[in-house]
mmCIF file of C-alpha atoms in Angstrom:
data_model
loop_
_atom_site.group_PDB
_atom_site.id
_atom_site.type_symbol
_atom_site.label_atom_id
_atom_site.label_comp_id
_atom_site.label_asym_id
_atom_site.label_seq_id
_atom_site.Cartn_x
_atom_site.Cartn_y
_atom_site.Cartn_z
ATOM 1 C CA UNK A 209 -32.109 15.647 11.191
ATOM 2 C CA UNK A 210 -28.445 15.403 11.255
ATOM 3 C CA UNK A 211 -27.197 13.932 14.529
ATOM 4 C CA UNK A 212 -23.891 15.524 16.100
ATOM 5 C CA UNK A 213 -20.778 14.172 15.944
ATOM 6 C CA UNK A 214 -19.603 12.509 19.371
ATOM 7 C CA UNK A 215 -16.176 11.996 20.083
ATOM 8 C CA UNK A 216 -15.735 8.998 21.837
ATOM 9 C CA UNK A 217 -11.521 8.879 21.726
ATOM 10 C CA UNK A 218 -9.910 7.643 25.114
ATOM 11 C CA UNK A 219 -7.657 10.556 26.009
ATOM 12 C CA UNK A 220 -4.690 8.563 27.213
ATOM 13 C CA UNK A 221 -2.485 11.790 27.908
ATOM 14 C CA UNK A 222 -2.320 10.764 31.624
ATOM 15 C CA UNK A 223 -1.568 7.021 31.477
ATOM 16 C CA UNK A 224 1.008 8.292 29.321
ATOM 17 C CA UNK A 225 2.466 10.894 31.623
ATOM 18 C CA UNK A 226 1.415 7.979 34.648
ATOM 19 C CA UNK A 227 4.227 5.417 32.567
ATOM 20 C CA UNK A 228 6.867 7.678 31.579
ATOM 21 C CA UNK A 229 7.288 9.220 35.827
ATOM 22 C CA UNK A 230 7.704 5.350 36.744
ATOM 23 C CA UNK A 231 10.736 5.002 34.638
ATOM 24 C CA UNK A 232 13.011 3.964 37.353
ATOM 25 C CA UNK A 233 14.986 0.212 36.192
ATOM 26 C CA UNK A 234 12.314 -0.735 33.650
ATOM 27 C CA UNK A 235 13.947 0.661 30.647
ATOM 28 C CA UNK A 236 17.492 -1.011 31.575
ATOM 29 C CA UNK A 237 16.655 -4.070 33.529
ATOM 30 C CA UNK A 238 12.888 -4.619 34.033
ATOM 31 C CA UNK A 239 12.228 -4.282 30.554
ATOM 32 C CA UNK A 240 14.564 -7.051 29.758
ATOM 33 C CA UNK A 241 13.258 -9.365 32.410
ATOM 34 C CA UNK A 242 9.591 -9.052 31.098
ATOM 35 C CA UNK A 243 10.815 -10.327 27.917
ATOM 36 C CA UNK A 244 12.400 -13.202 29.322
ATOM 37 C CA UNK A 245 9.246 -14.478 31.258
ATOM 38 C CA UNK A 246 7.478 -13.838 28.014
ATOM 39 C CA UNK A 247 10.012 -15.752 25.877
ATOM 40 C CA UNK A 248 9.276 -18.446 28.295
ATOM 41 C CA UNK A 249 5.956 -18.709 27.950
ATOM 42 C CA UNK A 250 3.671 -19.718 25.357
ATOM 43 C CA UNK A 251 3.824 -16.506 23.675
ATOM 44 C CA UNK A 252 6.176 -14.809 21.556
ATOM 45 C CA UNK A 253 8.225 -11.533 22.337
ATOM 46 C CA UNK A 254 10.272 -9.715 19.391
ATOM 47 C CA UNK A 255 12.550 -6.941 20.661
ATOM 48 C CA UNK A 256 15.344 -5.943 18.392
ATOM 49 C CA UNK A 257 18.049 -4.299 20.975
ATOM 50 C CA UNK A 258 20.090 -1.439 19.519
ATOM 51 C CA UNK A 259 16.678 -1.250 16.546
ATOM 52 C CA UNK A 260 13.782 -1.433 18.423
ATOM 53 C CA UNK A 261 12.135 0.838 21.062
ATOM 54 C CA UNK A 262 8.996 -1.741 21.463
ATOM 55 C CA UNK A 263 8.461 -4.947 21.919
ATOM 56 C CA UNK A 264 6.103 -6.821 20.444
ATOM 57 C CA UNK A 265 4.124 -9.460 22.171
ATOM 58 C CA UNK A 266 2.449 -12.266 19.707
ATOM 59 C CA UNK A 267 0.115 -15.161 20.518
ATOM 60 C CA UNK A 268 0.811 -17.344 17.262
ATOM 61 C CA UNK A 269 1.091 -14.700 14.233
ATOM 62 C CA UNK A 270 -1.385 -12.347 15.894
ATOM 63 C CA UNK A 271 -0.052 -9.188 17.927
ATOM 64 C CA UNK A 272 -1.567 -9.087 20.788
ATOM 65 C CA UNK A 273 0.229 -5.891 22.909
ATOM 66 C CA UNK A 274 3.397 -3.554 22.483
ATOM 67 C CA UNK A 275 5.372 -2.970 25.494
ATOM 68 C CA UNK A 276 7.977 0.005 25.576
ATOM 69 C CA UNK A 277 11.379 -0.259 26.549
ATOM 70 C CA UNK A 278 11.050 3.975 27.265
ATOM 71 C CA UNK A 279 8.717 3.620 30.361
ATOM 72 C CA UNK A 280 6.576 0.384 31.757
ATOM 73 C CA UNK A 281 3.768 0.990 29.431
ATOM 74 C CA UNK A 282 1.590 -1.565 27.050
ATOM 75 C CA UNK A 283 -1.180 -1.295 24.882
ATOM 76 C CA UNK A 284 -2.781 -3.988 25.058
ATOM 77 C CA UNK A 285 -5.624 -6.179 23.276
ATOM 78 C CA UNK A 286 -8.314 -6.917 25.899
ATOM 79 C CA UNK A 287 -8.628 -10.446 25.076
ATOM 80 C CA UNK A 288 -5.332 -11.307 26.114
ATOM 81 C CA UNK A 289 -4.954 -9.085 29.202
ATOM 82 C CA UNK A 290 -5.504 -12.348 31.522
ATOM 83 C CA UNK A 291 -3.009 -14.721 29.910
ATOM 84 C CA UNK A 292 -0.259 -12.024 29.926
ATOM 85 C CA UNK A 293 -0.992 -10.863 33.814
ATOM 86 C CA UNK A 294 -0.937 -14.580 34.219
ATOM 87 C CA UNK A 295 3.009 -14.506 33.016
ATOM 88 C CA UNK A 296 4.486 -11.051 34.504
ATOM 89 C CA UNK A 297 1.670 -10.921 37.332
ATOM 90 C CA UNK A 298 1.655 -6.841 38.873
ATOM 91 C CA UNK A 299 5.551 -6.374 40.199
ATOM 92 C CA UNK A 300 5.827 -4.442 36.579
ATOM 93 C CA UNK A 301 3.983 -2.224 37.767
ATOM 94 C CA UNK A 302 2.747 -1.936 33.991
ATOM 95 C CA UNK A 303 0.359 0.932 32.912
ATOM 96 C CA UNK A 304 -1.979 -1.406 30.631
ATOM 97 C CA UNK A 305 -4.079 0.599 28.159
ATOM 98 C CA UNK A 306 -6.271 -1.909 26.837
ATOM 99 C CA UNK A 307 -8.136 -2.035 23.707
ATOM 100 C CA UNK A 308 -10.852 -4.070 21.643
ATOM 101 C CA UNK A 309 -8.596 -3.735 18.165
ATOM 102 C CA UNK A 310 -4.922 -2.603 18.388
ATOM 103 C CA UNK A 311 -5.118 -1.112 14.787
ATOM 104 C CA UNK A 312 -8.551 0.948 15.536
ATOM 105 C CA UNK A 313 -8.185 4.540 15.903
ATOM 106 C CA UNK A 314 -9.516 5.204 19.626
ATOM 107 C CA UNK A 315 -7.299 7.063 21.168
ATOM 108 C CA UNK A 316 -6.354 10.832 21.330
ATOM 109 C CA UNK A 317 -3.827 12.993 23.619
ATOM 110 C CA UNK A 318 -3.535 16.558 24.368
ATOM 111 C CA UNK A 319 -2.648 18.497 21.911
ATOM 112 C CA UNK A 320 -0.332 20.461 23.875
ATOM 113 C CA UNK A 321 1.354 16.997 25.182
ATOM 114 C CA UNK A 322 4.983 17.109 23.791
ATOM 115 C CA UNK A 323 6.249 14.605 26.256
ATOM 116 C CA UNK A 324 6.900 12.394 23.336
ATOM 117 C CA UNK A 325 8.385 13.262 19.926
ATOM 118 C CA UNK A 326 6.512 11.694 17.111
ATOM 119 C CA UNK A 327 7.629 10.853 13.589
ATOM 120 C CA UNK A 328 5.763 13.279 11.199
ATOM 121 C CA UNK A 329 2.586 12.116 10.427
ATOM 122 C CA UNK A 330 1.261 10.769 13.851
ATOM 123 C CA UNK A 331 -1.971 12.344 14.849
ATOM 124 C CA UNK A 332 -2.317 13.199 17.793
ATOM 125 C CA UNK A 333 -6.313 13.549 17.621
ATOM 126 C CA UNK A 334 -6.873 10.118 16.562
ATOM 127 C CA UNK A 335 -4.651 7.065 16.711
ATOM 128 C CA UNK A 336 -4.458 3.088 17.001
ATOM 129 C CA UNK A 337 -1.724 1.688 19.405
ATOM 130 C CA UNK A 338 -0.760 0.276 16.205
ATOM 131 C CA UNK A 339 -0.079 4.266 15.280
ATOM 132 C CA UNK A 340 1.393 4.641 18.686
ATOM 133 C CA UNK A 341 4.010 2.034 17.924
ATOM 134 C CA UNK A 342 4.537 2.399 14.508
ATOM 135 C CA UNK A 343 5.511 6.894 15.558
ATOM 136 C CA UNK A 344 7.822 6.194 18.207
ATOM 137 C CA UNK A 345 9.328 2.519 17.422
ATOM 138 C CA UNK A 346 12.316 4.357 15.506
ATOM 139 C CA UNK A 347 13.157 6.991 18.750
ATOM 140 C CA UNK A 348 15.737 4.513 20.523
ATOM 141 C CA UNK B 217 8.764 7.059 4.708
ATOM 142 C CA UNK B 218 11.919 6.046 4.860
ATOM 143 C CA UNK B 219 14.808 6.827 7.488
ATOM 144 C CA UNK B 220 17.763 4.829 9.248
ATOM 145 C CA UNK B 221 17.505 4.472 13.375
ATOM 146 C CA UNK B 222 17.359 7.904 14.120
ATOM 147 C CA UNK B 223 20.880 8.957 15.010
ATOM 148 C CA UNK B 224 22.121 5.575 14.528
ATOM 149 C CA UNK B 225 22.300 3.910 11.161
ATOM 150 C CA UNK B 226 21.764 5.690 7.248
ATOM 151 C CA UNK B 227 21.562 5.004 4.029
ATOM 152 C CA UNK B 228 23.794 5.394 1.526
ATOM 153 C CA UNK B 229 23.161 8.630 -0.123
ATOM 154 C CA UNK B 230 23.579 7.154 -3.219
ATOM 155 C CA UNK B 231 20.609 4.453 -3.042
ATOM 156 C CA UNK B 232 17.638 4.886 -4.051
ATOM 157 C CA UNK B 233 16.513 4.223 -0.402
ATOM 158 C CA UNK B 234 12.884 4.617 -0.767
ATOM 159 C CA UNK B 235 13.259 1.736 -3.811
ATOM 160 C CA UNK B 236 14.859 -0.352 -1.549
ATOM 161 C CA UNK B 237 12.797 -0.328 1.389
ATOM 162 C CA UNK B 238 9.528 -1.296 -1.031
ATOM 163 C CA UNK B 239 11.081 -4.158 -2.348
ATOM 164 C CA UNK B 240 12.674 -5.309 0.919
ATOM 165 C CA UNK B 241 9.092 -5.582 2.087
ATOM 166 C CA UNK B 242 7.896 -7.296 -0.913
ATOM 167 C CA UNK B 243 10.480 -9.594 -0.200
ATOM 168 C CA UNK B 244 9.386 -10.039 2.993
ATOM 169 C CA UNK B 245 5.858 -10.878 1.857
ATOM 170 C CA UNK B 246 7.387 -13.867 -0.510
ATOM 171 C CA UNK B 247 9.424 -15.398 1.759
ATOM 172 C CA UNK B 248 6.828 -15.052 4.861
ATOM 173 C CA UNK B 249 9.623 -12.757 7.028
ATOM 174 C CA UNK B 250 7.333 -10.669 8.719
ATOM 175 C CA UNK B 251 7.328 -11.250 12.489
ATOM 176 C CA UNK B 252 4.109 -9.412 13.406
ATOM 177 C CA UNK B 253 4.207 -5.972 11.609
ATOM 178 C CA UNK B 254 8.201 -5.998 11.122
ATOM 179 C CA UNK B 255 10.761 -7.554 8.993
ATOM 180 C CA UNK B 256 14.488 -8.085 8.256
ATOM 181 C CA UNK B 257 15.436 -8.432 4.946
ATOM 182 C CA UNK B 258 18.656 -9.309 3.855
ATOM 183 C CA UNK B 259 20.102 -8.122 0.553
ATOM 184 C CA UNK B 260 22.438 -10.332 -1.648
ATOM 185 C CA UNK B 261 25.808 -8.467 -2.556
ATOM 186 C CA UNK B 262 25.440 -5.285 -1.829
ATOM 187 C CA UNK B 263 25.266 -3.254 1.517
ATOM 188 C CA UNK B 264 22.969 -0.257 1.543
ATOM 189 C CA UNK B 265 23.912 1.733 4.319
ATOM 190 C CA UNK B 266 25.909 2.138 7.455
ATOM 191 C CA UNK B 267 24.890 1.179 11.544
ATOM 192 C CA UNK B 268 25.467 3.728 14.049
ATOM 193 C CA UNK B 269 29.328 2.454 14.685
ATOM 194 C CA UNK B 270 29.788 2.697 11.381
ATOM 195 C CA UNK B 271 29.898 -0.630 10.086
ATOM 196 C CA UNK B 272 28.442 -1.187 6.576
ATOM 197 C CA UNK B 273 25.543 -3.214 6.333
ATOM 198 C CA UNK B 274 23.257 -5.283 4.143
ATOM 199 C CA UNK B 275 20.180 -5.946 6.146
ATOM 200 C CA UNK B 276 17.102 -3.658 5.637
ATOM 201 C CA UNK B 277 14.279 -3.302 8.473
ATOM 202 C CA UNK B 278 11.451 -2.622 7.579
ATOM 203 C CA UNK B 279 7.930 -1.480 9.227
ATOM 204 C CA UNK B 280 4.189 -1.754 8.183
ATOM 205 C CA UNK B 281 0.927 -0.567 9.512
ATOM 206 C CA UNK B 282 -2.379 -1.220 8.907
ATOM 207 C CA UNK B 283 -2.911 1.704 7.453
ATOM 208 C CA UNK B 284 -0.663 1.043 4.526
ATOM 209 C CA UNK B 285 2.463 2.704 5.504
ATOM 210 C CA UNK B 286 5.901 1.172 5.890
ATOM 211 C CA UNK B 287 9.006 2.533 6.693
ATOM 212 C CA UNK B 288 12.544 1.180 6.734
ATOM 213 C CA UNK B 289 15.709 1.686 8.070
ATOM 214 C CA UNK B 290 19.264 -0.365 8.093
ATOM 215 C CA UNK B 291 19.281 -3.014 10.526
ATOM 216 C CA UNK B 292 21.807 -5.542 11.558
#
């Protein structure tokens, strides 16, 4: 007997509508100041200003969350959640969406969420926070 | 896929930019430029596109994702 399909996606429509009402300072200041504490700690934070609308957060070579400049949002991989709340405690107020694997396909939104514009390709059904970042890094 | 930042920095229209943006990331696979799943690659003398002030430029950035994908745009 053929078992059913089950969809097990995390719809993150409302973290994402959650982040992107916060907006507030984070995009101009906040943002910023994140990335310093980060720079100062024993992790690594890329942000290319003018290029970039993410920033990457790396322990060693590995990518280990992607913070957005748009709203206080991060996807995040679980195993680090700790040592990063450790280094920008809660003041960020941060919405963390958390993950096992950053390039694993376990998320969805609404399909009538158009809060965001995508680059082509991005869907919406079924996505990594890899996806995520890699759809909306170009939107500065 | 290739694009500059949207609204902010193209290619010339005469480059081959799709070309371009495959080798930059080659490039950045020899000479170990990726920082995470992102690279700048600089090209030797010639510029391939313009920023969003319009200053000409020689630097391509360029994006990959696990699934095999990578995108590029000019970068400073």
């Amino acid at each position: 007997m053929e078992l059913p399909e089950i969809n097990t996606k995390i719809n993150v429509t409302d973290d994402l509508k959650t982040a992107l009402k916060i907006g507030d300072e984070w995009s101009y200041l906040l943002f910023f100041e994140c990335m310093e504490m980060f720079r100062e700690s024993e992790l690594s934070a890329s942000y290319w200003k003018g290029e970039d609308d993410w920033m990457t957060l790396l322990n060693g070579n590995r990518i280990i969350a992607y913070i957005w400049r748009r709203c206080p949002l991060m996807f995040v991989d679980e195993k680090s959640i700790f040592v990063i709340k450790k280094i920008i405690d809660d003041k960020y107020r941060l919405v963390s969406i958390s993950t096992s694997d950053l390039e694993r396909d376990v998320f969805k939104i609404d399909e009538d969420f158009h809060l965001i514009d995508f680059d082509s390709g991005f869907d919406k059904m079924s996505f990594s926070a890899e996806d995520f970042w890699y759809f909306t890094n170009d939107s500065v | 896929m290739v694009g500059g930042v949207q609204g902010k920095s193209i290619f010339y229209p005469t480059l081959d930019a799709e070309k371009a943006v495959l080798k930059a990331a080659q490039k950045a696979d020899e000479l170990g430029l990726w920082i995470g799943n992102k690279a700048k690659v600089t090209v030797t003398n010639t510029n391939i596109g313009t920023l969003g002030n319009g200053q000409p430029t020689n630097v391509i950035n360029v994006y990959k994702n696990s699934k095999g994908t990578i995108h590029g745009a000019p970068g400073n």
